[in-house]
PDB file of C-alpha atoms in Angstrom:
ATOM      1  CA  LEU A  20       0.000   0.000   0.000  1.00  0.00           C
ATOM      2  CA  SER A  21       2.739   2.450   0.916  1.00  0.00           C
ATOM      3  CA  VAL A  22       4.610   1.708  -2.303  1.00  0.00           C
ATOM      4  CA  ARG A  23       1.458   2.129  -4.423  1.00  0.00           C
ATOM      5  CA  LEU A  24       0.721   5.453  -2.756  1.00  0.00           C
ATOM      6  CA  SER A  25       4.248   6.775  -3.118  1.00  0.00           C
ATOM      7  CA  ASP A  26       4.322   5.836  -6.832  1.00  0.00           C
ATOM      8  CA  ASP A  27       1.185   7.805  -7.683  1.00  0.00           C
ATOM      9  CA  ARG A  28       1.160  10.386  -4.920  1.00  0.00           C
ATOM     10  CA  LYS A  29       0.338  13.490  -6.978  1.00  0.00           C
ATOM     11  CA  ASN A  30      -2.860  11.978  -8.417  1.00  0.00           C
ATOM     12  CA  ASN A  31      -4.197  10.541  -5.184  1.00  0.00           C
ATOM     13  CA  LEU A  32      -2.936  12.512  -2.188  1.00  0.00           C
ATOM     14  CA  GLU A  33      -3.968  15.974  -1.090  1.00  0.00           C
ATOM     15  CA  LEU A  34      -0.917  16.406   1.165  1.00  0.00           C
ATOM     16  CA  ALA A  35       2.472  14.778   1.438  1.00  0.00           C
ATOM     17  CA  PRO A  36       2.274  11.845   3.881  1.00  0.00           C
ATOM     18  CA  ILE A  37       2.584  13.022   7.477  1.00  0.00           C
ATOM     19  CA  GLN A  38       5.013  10.853   9.428  1.00  0.00           C
ATOM     20  CA  CYS A  39       5.012  10.889  13.228  1.00  0.00           C
ATOM     21  CA  PRO A  40       6.606   8.825  15.967  1.00  0.00           C
ATOM     22  CA  LEU A  41       4.068   7.565  18.476  1.00  0.00           C
ATOM     23  CA  LYS A  42       4.451   6.111  21.950  1.00  0.00           C
ATOM     24  CA  ALA A  43       1.856   4.310  24.061  1.00  0.00           C
ATOM     25  CA  GLY A  44       2.208   1.926  26.955  1.00  0.00           C
ATOM     26  CA  GLY A  45       5.983   2.152  26.762  1.00  0.00           C
ATOM     27  CA  GLU A  46       5.922   0.866  23.175  1.00  0.00           C
ATOM     28  CA  GLU A  47       7.194   2.866  20.230  1.00  0.00           C
ATOM     29  CA  MET A  48       5.347   3.027  16.917  1.00  0.00           C
ATOM     30  CA  PHE A  49       5.575   5.048  13.762  1.00  0.00           C
ATOM     31  CA  ALA A  50       2.407   6.490  12.194  1.00  0.00           C
ATOM     32  CA  THR A  51       2.038   7.671   8.607  1.00  0.00           C
ATOM     33  CA  ILE A  52      -1.053   9.720   7.765  1.00  0.00           C
ATOM     34  CA  TYR A  53      -2.256   9.789   4.167  1.00  0.00           C
ATOM     35  CA  ALA A  54      -4.791  12.455   3.134  1.00  0.00           C
ATOM     36  CA  PHE A  55      -6.502  11.505  -0.124  1.00  0.00           C
ATOM     37  CA  LYS A  56      -8.101  13.808  -2.640  1.00  0.00           C
ATOM     38  CA  LYS A  57     -11.898  13.532  -2.668  1.00  0.00           C
ATOM     39  CA  GLY A  58     -13.017  10.106  -3.856  1.00  0.00           C
ATOM     40  CA  ARG A  59      -9.492   8.709  -4.319  1.00  0.00           C
ATOM     41  CA  ASP A  60      -9.483   6.605  -1.131  1.00  0.00           C
ATOM     42  CA  LYS A  61     -11.783   3.875  -2.494  1.00  0.00           C
ATOM     43  CA  ALA A  62      -8.979   2.185  -4.421  1.00  0.00           C
ATOM     44  CA  TYR A  63      -6.907   1.807  -1.244  1.00  0.00           C
ATOM     45  CA  ARG A  64      -9.375   0.848   1.485  1.00  0.00           C
ATOM     46  CA  LYS A  65     -12.944  -0.030   2.382  1.00  0.00           C
ATOM     47  CA  ASP A  66     -14.010   0.864   5.923  1.00  0.00           C
ATOM     48  CA  GLU A  67     -10.544   0.901   7.457  1.00  0.00           C
ATOM     49  CA  GLY A  68      -9.330   4.151   8.974  1.00  0.00           C
ATOM     50  CA  ILE A  69      -6.232   3.108  10.893  1.00  0.00           C
ATOM     51  CA  LEU A  70      -4.176   0.077   9.859  1.00  0.00           C
ATOM     52  CA  PHE A  71      -1.763  -1.601  12.257  1.00  0.00           C
ATOM     53  CA  THR A  72       1.145  -3.278  10.510  1.00  0.00           C
ATOM     54  CA  LEU A  73       3.855  -5.574  11.745  1.00  0.00           C
ATOM     55  CA  ASN A  74       6.840  -6.127   9.452  1.00  0.00           C
ATOM     56  CA  GLY A  75       4.841  -4.809   6.490  1.00  0.00           C
ATOM     57  CA  GLN A  76       1.719  -6.935   7.023  1.00  0.00           C
ATOM     58  CA  THR A  77      -1.590  -5.602   8.298  1.00  0.00           C
ATOM     59  CA  HIS A  78      -2.633  -7.273  11.537  1.00  0.00           C
ATOM     60  CA  GLY A  79      -5.692  -5.257  12.466  1.00  0.00           C
ATOM     61  CA  HIS A  80      -7.474  -1.957  12.005  1.00  0.00           C
ATOM     62  CA  PHE A  81      -9.784   0.647  13.468  1.00  0.00           C
ATOM     63  CA  LYS A  82     -12.747   1.706  11.335  1.00  0.00           C
ATOM     64  CA  LYS A  83     -12.799   5.174   9.781  1.00  0.00           C
ATOM     65  CA  ALA A  84     -15.544   6.163  12.260  1.00  0.00           C
ATOM     66  CA  PHE A  85     -12.614   6.671  14.657  1.00  0.00           C
ATOM     67  CA  PHE A  86     -11.976  10.039  12.956  1.00  0.00           C
ATOM     68  CA  ASN A  87     -15.437  11.348  13.936  1.00  0.00           C
ATOM     69  CA  ARG A  88     -14.662  11.213  17.647  1.00  0.00           C
ATOM     70  CA  SER A  89     -14.452  14.528  19.449  1.00  0.00           C
ATOM     71  CA  GLU A  90     -11.260  13.284  21.127  1.00  0.00           C
ATOM     72  CA  ALA A  91      -9.719  12.858  17.664  1.00  0.00           C
ATOM     73  CA  GLY A  92     -10.534  16.412  16.616  1.00  0.00           C
ATOM     74  CA  ARG A  93     -13.892  15.801  14.891  1.00  0.00           C
ATOM     75  CA  LEU A  94     -12.453  15.145  11.470  1.00  0.00           C
ATOM     76  CA  GLU A  95     -15.818  14.193   9.928  1.00  0.00           C
ATOM     77  CA  TYR A  96     -15.270  16.398   6.868  1.00  0.00           C
ATOM     78  CA  ILE A  97     -12.125  14.445   5.997  1.00  0.00           C
ATOM     79  CA  ALA A  98     -12.897  11.072   7.633  1.00  0.00           C
ATOM     80  CA  ASN A  99     -13.426   9.490   4.223  1.00  0.00           C
ATOM     81  CA  SER A 100     -10.174  10.973   2.955  1.00  0.00           C
ATOM     82  CA  ILE A 101      -7.599   9.966   5.541  1.00  0.00           C
ATOM     83  CA  LEU A 102      -5.841   6.708   6.243  1.00  0.00           C
ATOM     84  CA  VAL A 103      -3.344   6.156   9.034  1.00  0.00           C
ATOM     85  CA  VAL A 104      -0.826   3.320   8.875  1.00  0.00           C
ATOM     86  CA  VAL A 105       0.783   2.519  12.229  1.00  0.00           C
ATOM     87  CA  ASP A 106       3.957   0.435  12.080  1.00  0.00           C
ATOM     88  CA  CYS A 107       4.133  -1.739  15.210  1.00  0.00           C
ATOM     89  CA  SER A 108       7.319  -3.590  14.225  1.00  0.00           C
ATOM     90  CA  ALA A 109       9.222  -2.219  17.243  1.00  0.00           C
ATOM     91  CA  PHE A 110       6.761  -3.750  19.730  1.00  0.00           C
ATOM     92  CA  SER A 111       8.111  -6.102  22.363  1.00  0.00           C
ATOM     93  CA  GLY A 112       6.927  -9.702  22.230  1.00  0.00           C
ATOM     94  CA  ARG A 113       4.612  -9.137  25.197  1.00  0.00           C
ATOM     95  CA  ALA A 114       3.046  -6.067  23.567  1.00  0.00           C
ATOM     96  CA  ARG A 115       2.423  -7.991  20.339  1.00  0.00           C
ATOM     97  CA  GLU A 116       0.675 -10.708  22.327  1.00  0.00           C
ATOM     98  CA  ASP A 117      -1.402  -8.154  24.239  1.00  0.00           C
ATOM     99  CA  PHE A 118      -2.433  -6.064  21.243  1.00  0.00           C
ATOM    100  CA  ILE A 119      -2.697  -8.452  18.275  1.00  0.00           C
ATOM    101  CA  MET A 120      -4.876 -11.571  18.401  1.00  0.00           C
ATOM    102  CA  ASN A 121      -3.308 -14.934  17.535  1.00  0.00           C
ATOM    103  CA  SER A 122      -5.307 -15.045  14.305  1.00  0.00           C
ATOM    104  CA  ARG A 123      -3.423 -11.877  13.230  1.00  0.00           C
ATOM    105  CA  ASP A 124      -6.506 -10.314  11.686  1.00  0.00           C
ATOM    106  CA  ARG A 125      -7.963  -8.615  14.759  1.00  0.00           C
ATOM    107  CA  LEU A 126      -6.842  -6.535  17.685  1.00  0.00           C
ATOM    108  CA  SER A 127      -7.468  -7.479  21.285  1.00  0.00           C
ATOM    109  CA  GLY A 128      -8.836  -5.130  23.902  1.00  0.00           C
ATOM    110  CA  GLY A 129      -6.977  -4.155  27.030  1.00  0.00           C
ATOM    111  CA  THR A 130      -4.932  -1.344  28.450  1.00  0.00           C
ATOM    112  CA  LEU A 131      -2.414  -1.204  25.594  1.00  0.00           C
ATOM    113  CA  HIS A 132      -5.293  -0.980  23.110  1.00  0.00           C
ATOM    114  CA  GLN A 133      -6.812   1.929  25.039  1.00  0.00           C
ATOM    115  CA  GLU A 134      -3.470   3.713  25.369  1.00  0.00           C
ATOM    116  CA  ILE A 135      -2.860   3.404  21.628  1.00  0.00           C
ATOM    117  CA  GLU A 136      -6.346   4.791  20.951  1.00  0.00           C
ATOM    118  CA  HIS A 137      -5.639   7.796  23.194  1.00  0.00           C
ATOM    119  CA  ALA A 138      -2.227   8.395  21.603  1.00  0.00           C
ATOM    120  CA  LEU A 139      -3.783   8.320  18.121  1.00  0.00           C
ATOM    121  CA  GLU A 140      -6.586  10.667  19.197  1.00  0.00           C
ATOM    122  CA  ASP A 141      -4.008  13.154  20.476  1.00  0.00           C
ATOM    123  CA  LEU A 142      -1.944  12.841  17.305  1.00  0.00           C
ATOM    124  CA  LEU A 143      -4.930  13.488  15.038  1.00  0.00           C
ATOM    125  CA  LYS A 144      -6.385  16.276  17.169  1.00  0.00           C
ATOM    126  CA  ASN A 145      -3.097  18.179  17.334  1.00  0.00           C
ATOM    127  CA  SER A 146      -2.149  17.895  13.660  1.00  0.00           C
ATOM    128  CA  ASP A 147      -2.105  21.376  12.118  1.00  0.00           C
ATOM    129  CA  GLN A 148      -2.104  19.930   8.602  1.00  0.00           C
ATOM    130  CA  LEU A 149      -5.218  17.832   9.222  1.00  0.00           C
ATOM    131  CA  ARG A 150      -6.946  20.764  10.914  1.00  0.00           C
ATOM    132  CA  ALA A 151      -6.239  22.973   7.892  1.00  0.00           C
ATOM    133  CA  LEU A 152      -7.498  20.296   5.494  1.00  0.00           C
ATOM    134  CA  ARG A 153     -10.651  19.819   7.593  1.00  0.00           C
ATOM    135  CA  GLU A 154     -11.342  23.547   7.548  1.00  0.00           C
ATOM    136  CA  GLN A 155     -10.775  23.695   3.791  1.00  0.00           C
ATOM    137  CA  ARG A 156     -13.191  20.809   3.155  1.00  0.00           C
ATOM    138  CA  GLN A 157     -15.712  22.368   5.549  1.00  0.00           C
ATOM    139  CA  ARG A 158     -15.596  25.652   3.605  1.00  0.00           C
ATOM    140  CA  GLU A 159     -16.036  23.727   0.343  1.00  0.00           C
ATOM    141  CA  ALA A 160     -19.039  21.848   1.746  1.00  0.00           C
ATOM    142  CA  ILE A 161     -20.668  25.087   2.879  1.00  0.00           C
ATOM    143  CA  ALA A 162     -20.038  26.701  -0.498  1.00  0.00           C
ATOM    144  CA  ASP A 163     -21.575  23.680  -2.253  1.00  0.00           C
ATOM    145  CA  LYS A 164     -24.678  23.921  -0.087  1.00  0.00           C
ATOM    146  CA  LEU A 165     -25.032  27.623  -0.866  1.00  0.00           C
ATOM    147  CA  ASP A 166     -24.668  26.927  -4.586  1.00  0.00           C
ATOM    148  CA  ASP A 167     -27.415  24.306  -4.346  1.00  0.00           C
ATOM    149  CA  SER A 168     -29.885  26.915  -3.053  1.00  0.00           C
ATOM    150  CA  LYS A 169     -29.623  29.071  -6.213  1.00  0.00           C
ATOM    151  CA  PRO A 170     -32.124  27.019  -8.295  1.00  0.00           C
ATOM    152  CA  LEU A 171     -34.665  27.156  -5.454  1.00  0.00           C
ATOM    153  CA  GLU A 172     -34.262  30.912  -5.251  1.00  0.00           C
ATOM    154  CA  GLU A 173     -34.892  31.268  -8.996  1.00  0.00           C
ATOM    155  CA  ILE A 174     -38.039  29.107  -8.839  1.00  0.00           C
ATOM    156  CA  LEU A 175     -39.412  31.111  -5.915  1.00  0.00           C
ATOM    157  CA  GLU A 176     -38.781  34.357  -7.806  1.00  0.00           C
ATOM    158  CA  GLN A 177     -40.724  33.079 -10.803  1.00  0.00           C
ATOM    159  CA  VAL A 178     -43.638  31.869  -8.658  1.00  0.00           C
ATOM    160  CA  LEU A 179     -43.832  35.181  -6.791  1.00  0.00           C
ATOM    161  CA  LYS A 180     -43.761  37.176 -10.040  1.00  0.00           C
ATOM    162  CA  GLN A 181     -46.623  35.116 -11.475  1.00  0.00           C
ATOM    163  CA  SER A 182     -48.773  35.273  -8.328  1.00  0.00           C
ATOM    164  CA  PRO A 183     -49.244  38.776  -6.891  1.00  0.00           C
ATOM    165  CA  THR A 184     -51.450  37.417  -4.092  1.00  0.00           C
ATOM    166  CA  LEU A 185     -48.740  35.043  -2.942  1.00  0.00           C
ATOM    167  CA  SER A 186     -46.055  37.736  -3.132  1.00  0.00           C
ATOM    168  CA  GLN A 187     -48.137  39.967  -0.823  1.00  0.00           C
ATOM    169  CA  LEU A 188     -48.007  37.285   1.881  1.00  0.00           C
ATOM    170  CA  PHE A 189     -44.214  37.547   2.088  1.00  0.00           C
ATOM    171  CA  LEU A 190     -42.342  40.482   3.543  1.00  0.00           C
ATOM    172  CA  LYS A 191     -40.454  42.581   1.043  1.00  0.00           C
ATOM    173  CA  GLY A 192     -36.700  42.227   1.309  1.00  0.00           C
ATOM    174  CA  THR A 193     -33.545  42.631  -0.672  1.00  0.00           C
ATOM    175  CA  ARG A 194     -33.403  38.984  -1.693  1.00  0.00           C
TER     176      ARG A 194
END
């Protein structure tokens, strides 16, 4: 996944990948945050938001709903556009056993799991680049909604022009 993204970065990513060291429960990790352009994430994931890898293989994930949490900075405007890959290769043997299930496709609960969640929430909430991207997408969404109201405004103008009785019911205004 990382190789595919780095090969075609300019067509798929909004920002350069954000790389951050992360520490939770005495274990060191390395997180890489990818911010996709609108609609480009579908080729790289389904419902995954945060992937946990060990020696290059994915061993579990958090769903992208994680980004909507208030503790994670309420990133709902970009939740569908970000993917975080957390490299857990530096984990101790005990931490691997505590965090990754034996089947290697799920994560177990427990204190390490909770500490990693909190560390990721802090990382996402305090990222200036993600905050700026969220604000940009929020402005775009508001502008799109305002543009959508133009046809309704035109229809109302036509109806009011054709019906003097109806136009008298409304207060006169500038718009």
